[in-house]
mmCIF file of N, CA and C in Angstrom:
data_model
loop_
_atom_site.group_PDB
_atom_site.id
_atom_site.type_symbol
_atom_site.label_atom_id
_atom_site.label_comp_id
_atom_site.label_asym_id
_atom_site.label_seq_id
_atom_site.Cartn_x
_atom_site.Cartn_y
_atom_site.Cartn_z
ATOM 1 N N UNK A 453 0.838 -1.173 0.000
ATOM 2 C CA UNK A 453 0.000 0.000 0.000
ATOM 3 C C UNK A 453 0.888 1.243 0.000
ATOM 4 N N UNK A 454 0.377 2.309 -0.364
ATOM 5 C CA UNK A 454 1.233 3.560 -0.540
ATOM 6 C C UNK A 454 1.284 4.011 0.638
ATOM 7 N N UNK A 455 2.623 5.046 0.965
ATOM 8 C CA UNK A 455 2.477 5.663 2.471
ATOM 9 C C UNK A 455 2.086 6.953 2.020
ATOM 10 N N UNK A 456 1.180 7.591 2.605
ATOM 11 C CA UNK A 456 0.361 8.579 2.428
ATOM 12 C C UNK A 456 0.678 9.626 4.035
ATOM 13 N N UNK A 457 1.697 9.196 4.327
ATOM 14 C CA UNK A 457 2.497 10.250 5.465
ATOM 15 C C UNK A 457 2.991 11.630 4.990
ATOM 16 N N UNK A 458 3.574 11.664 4.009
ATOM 17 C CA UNK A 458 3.754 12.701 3.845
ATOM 18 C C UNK A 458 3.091 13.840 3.987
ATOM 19 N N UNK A 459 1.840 13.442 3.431
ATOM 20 C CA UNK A 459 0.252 14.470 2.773
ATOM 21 C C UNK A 459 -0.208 14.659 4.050
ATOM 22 N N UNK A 460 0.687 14.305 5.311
ATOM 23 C CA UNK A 460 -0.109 14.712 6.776
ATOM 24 C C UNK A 460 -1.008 13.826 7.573
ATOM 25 N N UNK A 461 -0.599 12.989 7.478
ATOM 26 C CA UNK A 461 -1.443 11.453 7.688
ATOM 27 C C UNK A 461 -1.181 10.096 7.222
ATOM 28 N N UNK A 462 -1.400 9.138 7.724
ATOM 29 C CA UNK A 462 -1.462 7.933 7.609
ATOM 30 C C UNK A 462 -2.121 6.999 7.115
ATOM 31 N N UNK A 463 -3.604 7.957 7.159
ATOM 32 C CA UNK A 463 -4.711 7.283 6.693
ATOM 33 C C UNK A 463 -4.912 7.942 5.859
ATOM 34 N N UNK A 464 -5.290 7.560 4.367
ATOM 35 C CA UNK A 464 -6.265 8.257 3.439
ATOM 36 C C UNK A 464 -7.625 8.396 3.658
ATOM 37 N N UNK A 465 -8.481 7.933 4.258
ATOM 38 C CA UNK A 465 -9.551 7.644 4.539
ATOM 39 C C UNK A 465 -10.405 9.329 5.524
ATOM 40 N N UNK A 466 -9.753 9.671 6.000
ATOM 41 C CA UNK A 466 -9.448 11.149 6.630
ATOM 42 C C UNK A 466 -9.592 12.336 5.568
ATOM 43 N N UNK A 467 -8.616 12.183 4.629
ATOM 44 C CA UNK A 467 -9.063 13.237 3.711
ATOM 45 C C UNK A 467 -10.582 12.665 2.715
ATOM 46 N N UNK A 468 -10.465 11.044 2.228
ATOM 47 C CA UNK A 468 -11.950 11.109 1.439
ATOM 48 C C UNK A 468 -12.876 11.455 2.108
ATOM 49 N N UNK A 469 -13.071 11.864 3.755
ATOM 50 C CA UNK A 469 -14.251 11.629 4.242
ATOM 51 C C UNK A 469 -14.207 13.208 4.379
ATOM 52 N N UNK A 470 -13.116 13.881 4.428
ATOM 53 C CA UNK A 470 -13.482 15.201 4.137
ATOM 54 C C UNK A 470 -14.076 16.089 2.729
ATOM 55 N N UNK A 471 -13.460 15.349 2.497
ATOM 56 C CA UNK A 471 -14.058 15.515 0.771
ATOM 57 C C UNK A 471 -15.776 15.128 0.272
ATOM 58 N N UNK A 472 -16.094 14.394 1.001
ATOM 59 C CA UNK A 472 -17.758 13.700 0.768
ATOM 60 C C UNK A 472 -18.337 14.791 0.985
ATOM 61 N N UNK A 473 -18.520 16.061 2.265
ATOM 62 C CA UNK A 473 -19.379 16.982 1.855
ATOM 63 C C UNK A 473 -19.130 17.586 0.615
ATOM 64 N N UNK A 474 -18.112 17.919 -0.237
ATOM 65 C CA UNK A 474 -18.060 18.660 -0.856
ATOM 66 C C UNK A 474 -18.612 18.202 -2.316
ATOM 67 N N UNK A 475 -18.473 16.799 -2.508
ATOM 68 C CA UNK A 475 -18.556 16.078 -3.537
ATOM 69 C C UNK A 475 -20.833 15.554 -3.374
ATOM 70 N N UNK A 476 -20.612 15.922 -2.315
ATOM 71 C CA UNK A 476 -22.174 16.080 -1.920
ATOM 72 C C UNK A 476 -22.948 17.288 -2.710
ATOM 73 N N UNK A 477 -22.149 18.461 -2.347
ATOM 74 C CA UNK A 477 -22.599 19.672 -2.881
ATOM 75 C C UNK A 477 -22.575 19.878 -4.177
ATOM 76 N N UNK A 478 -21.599 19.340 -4.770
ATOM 77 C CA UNK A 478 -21.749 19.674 -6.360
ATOM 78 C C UNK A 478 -22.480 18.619 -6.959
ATOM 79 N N UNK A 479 -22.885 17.300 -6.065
ATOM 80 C CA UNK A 479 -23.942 16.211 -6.680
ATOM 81 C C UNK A 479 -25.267 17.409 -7.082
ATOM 82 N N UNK A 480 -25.556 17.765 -5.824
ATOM 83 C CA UNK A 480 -27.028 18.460 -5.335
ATOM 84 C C UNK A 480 -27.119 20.044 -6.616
ATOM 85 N N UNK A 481 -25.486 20.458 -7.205
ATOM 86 C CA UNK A 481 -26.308 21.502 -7.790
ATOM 87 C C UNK A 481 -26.346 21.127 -8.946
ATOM 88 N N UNK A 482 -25.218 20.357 -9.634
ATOM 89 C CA UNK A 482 -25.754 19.237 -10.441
ATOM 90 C C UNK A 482 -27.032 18.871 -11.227
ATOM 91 N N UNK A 483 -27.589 18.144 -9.987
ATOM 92 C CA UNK A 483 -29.375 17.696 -10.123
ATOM 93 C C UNK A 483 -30.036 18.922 -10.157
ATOM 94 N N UNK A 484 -29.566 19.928 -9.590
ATOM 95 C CA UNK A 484 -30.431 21.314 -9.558
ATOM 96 C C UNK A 484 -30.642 21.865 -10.974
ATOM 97 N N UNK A 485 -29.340 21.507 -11.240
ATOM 98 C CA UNK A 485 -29.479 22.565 -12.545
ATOM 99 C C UNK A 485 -29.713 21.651 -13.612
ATOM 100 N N UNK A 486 -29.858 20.026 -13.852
ATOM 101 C CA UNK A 486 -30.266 19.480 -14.848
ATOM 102 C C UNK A 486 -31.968 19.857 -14.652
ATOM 103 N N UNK A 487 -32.505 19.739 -13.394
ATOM 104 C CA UNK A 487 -33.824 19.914 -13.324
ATOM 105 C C UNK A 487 -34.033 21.014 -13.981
ATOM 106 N N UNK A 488 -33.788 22.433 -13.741
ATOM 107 C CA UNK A 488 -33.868 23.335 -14.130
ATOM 108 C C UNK A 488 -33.813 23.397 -15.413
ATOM 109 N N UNK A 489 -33.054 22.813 -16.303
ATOM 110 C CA UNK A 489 -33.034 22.327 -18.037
ATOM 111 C C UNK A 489 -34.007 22.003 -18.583
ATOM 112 N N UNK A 490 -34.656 20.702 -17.622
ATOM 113 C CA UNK A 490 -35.356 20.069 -18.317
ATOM 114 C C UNK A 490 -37.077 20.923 -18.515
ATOM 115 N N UNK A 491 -36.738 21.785 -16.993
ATOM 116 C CA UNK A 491 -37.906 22.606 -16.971
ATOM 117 C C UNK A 491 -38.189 23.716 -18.313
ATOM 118 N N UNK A 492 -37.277 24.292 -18.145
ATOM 119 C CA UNK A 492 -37.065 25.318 -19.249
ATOM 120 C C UNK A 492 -36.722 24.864 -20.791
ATOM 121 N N UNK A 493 -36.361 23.689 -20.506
ATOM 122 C CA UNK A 493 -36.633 23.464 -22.712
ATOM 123 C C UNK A 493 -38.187 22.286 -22.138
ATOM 124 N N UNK A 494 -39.037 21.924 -21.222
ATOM 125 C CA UNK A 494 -40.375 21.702 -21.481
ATOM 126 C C UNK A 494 -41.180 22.796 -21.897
ATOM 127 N N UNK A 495 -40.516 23.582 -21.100
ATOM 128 C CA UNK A 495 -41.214 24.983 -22.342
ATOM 129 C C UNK A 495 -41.488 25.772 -22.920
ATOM 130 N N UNK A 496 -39.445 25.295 -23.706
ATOM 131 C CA UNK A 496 -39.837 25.956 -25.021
ATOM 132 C C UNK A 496 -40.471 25.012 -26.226
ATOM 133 N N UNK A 497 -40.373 23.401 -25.746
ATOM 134 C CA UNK A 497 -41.647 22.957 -26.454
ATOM 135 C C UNK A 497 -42.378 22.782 -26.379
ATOM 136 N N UNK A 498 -43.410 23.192 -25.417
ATOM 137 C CA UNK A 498 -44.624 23.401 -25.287
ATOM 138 C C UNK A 498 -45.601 24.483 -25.838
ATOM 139 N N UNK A 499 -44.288 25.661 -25.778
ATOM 140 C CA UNK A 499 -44.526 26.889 -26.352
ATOM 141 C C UNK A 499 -44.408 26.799 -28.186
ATOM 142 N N UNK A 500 -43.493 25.907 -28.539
ATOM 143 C CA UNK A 500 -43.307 25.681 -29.772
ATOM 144 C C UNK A 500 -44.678 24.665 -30.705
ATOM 145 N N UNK A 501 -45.443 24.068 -29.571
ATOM 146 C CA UNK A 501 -46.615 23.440 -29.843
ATOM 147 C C UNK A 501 -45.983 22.344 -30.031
ATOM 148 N N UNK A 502 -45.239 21.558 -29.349
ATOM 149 C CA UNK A 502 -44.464 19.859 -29.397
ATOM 150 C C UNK A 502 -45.172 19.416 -28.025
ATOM 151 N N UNK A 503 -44.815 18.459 -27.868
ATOM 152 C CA UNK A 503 -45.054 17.863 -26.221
ATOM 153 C C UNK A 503 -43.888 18.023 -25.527
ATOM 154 N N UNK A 504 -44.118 18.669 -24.069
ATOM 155 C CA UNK A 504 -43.290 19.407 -23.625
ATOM 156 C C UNK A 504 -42.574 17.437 -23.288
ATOM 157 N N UNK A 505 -42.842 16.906 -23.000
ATOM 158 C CA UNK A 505 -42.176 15.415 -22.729
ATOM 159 C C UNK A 505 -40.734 14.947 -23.559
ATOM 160 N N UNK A 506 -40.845 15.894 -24.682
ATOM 161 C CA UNK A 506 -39.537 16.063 -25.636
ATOM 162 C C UNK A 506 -38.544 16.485 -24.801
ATOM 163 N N UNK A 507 -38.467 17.143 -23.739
ATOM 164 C CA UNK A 507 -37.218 17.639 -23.098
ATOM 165 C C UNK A 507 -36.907 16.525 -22.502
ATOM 166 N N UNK A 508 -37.511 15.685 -21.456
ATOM 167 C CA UNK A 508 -37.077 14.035 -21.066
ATOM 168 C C UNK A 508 -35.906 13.616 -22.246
ATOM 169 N N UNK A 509 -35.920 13.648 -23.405
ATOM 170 C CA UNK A 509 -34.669 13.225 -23.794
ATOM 171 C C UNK A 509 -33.717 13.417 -23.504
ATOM 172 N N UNK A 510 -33.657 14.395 -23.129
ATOM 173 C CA UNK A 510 -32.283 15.499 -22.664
ATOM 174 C C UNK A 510 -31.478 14.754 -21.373
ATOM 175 N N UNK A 511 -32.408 13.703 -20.697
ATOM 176 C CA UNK A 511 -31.762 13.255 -19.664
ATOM 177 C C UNK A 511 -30.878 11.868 -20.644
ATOM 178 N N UNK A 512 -30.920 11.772 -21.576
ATOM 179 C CA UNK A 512 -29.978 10.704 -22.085
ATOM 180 C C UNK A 512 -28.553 11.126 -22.352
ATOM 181 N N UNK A 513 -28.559 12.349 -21.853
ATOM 182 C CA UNK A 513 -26.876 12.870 -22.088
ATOM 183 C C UNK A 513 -25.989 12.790 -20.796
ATOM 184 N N UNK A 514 -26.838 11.630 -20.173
ATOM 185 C CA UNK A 514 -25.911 11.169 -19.146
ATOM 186 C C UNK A 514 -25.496 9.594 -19.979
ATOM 187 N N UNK A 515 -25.596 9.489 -20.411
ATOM 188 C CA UNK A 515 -24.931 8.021 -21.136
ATOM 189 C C UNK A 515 -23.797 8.856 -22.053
ATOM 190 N N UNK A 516 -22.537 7.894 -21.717
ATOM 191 C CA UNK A 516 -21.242 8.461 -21.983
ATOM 192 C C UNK A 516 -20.857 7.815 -23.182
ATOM 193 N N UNK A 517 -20.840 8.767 -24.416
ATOM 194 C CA UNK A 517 -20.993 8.597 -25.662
ATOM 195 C C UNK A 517 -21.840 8.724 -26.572
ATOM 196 N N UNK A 518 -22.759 8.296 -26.465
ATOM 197 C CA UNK A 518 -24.077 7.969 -27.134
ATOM 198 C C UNK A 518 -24.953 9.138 -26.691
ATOM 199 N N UNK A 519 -24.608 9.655 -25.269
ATOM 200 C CA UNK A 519 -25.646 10.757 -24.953
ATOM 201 C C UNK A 519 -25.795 12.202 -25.211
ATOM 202 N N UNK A 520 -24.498 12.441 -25.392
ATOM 203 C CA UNK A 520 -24.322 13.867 -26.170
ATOM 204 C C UNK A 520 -24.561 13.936 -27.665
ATOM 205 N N UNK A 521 -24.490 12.764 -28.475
ATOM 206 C CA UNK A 521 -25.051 12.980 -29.741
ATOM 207 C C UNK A 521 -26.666 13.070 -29.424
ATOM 208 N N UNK A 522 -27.351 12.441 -29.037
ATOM 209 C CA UNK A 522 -28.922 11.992 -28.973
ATOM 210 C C UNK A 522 -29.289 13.515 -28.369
ATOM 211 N N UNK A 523 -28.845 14.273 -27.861
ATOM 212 C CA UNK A 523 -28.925 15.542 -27.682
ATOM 213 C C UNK A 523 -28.899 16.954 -28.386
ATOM 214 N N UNK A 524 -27.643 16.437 -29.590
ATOM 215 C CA UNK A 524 -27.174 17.263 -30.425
ATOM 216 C C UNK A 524 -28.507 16.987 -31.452
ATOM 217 N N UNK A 525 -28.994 15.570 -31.814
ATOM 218 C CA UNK A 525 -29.555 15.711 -32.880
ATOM 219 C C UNK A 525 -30.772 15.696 -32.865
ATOM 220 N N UNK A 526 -31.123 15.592 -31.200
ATOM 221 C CA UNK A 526 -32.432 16.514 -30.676
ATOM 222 C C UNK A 526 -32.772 17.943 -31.149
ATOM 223 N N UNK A 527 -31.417 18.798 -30.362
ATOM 224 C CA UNK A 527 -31.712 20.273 -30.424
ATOM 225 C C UNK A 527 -31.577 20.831 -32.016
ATOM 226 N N UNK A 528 -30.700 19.840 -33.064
ATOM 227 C CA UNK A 528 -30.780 20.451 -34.729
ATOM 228 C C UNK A 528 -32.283 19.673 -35.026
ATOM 229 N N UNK A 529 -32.794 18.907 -34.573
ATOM 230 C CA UNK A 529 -33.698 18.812 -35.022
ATOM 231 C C UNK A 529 -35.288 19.839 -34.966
ATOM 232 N N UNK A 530 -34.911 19.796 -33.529
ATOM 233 C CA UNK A 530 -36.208 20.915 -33.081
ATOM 234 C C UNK A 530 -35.605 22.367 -33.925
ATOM 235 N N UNK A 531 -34.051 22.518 -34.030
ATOM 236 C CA UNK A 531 -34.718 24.165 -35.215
ATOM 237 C C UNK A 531 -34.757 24.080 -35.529
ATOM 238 N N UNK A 532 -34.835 22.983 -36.725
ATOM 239 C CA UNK A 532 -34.838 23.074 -38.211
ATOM 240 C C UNK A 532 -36.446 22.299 -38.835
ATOM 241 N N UNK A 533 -37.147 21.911 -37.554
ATOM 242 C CA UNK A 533 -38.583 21.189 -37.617
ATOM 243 C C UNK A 533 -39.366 22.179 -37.944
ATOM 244 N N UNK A 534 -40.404 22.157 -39.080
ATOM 245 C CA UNK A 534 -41.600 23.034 -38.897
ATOM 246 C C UNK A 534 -42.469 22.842 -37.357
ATOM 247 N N UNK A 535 -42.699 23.954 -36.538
ATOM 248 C CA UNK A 535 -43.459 24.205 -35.432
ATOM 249 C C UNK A 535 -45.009 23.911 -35.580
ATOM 250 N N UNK A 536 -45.471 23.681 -34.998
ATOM 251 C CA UNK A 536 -46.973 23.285 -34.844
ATOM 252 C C UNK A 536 -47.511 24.561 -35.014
ATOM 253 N N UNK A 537 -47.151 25.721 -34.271
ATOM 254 C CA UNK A 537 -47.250 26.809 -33.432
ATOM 255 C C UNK A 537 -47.438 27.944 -34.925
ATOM 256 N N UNK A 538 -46.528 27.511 -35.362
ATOM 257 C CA UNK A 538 -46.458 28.210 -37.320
ATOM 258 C C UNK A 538 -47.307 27.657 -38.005
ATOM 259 N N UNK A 539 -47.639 26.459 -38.212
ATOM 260 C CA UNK A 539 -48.492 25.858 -38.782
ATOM 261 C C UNK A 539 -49.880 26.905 -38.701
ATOM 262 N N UNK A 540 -50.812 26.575 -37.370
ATOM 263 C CA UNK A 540 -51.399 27.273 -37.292
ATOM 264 C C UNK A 540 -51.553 28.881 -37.538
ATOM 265 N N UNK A 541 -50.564 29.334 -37.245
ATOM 266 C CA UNK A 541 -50.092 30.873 -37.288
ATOM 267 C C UNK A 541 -50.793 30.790 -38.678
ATOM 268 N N UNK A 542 -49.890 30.225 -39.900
ATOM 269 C CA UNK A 542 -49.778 30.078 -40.727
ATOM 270 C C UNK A 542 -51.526 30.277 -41.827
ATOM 271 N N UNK A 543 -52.165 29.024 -41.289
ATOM 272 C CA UNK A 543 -53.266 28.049 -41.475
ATOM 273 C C UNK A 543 -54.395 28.579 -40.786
ATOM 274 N N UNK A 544 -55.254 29.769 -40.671
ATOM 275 C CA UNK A 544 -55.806 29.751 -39.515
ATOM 276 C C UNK A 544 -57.011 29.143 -39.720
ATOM 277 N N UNK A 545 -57.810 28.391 -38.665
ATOM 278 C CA UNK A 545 -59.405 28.048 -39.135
ATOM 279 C C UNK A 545 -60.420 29.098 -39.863
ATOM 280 N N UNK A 546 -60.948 28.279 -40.911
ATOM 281 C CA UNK A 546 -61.933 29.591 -41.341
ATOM 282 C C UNK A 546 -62.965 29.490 -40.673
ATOM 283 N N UNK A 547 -63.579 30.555 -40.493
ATOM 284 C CA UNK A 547 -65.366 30.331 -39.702
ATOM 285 C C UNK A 547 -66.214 30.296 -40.517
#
């Protein structure tokens, strides 16, 4: 095992356990601020006339590799999609 005397101690176990609050805190803003994502692109497609449930994808960009594309070709997809929201604009009912 390594001697870890130098670093002021004997035990490593001393500094990881000091470290857990901190690694606590950036879990918590983390989750804060993915929530906050998912809130705010539900709606800008909701507003765009999609189902705001389209932002749930967005949580697949925690898969390492695969998840940042499925993201990328989320968000080129939604600008370059005709909007529901235009459609109508567009189209209006006649009376």
């Amino acid at each position: 095992m390594n001697d870890y005397s130098q670093y002021g101690g004997s035990d490593p176990t001393a500094m990881m356990q000091a470290m857990g609050p901190f690694f606590a805190v950036i879990a918590i803003v983390g989750i804060a601020i993915a929530v906050f994502s998912i809130f705010c692109w539900w709606k800008i497609f909701s507003k765009a006339g999609f189902n705001g449930a389209l932002s749930l994808v967005f949580l697949a960009g925690i898969i390492p590799l695969i998840g940042p594309i499925i993201c990328l070709v989320l968000f080129i997809w939604f600008a370059f999609a005709e909007w529901p929201v235009t459609k109508r604009a567009n189209n209006p009912p006649q009376p």
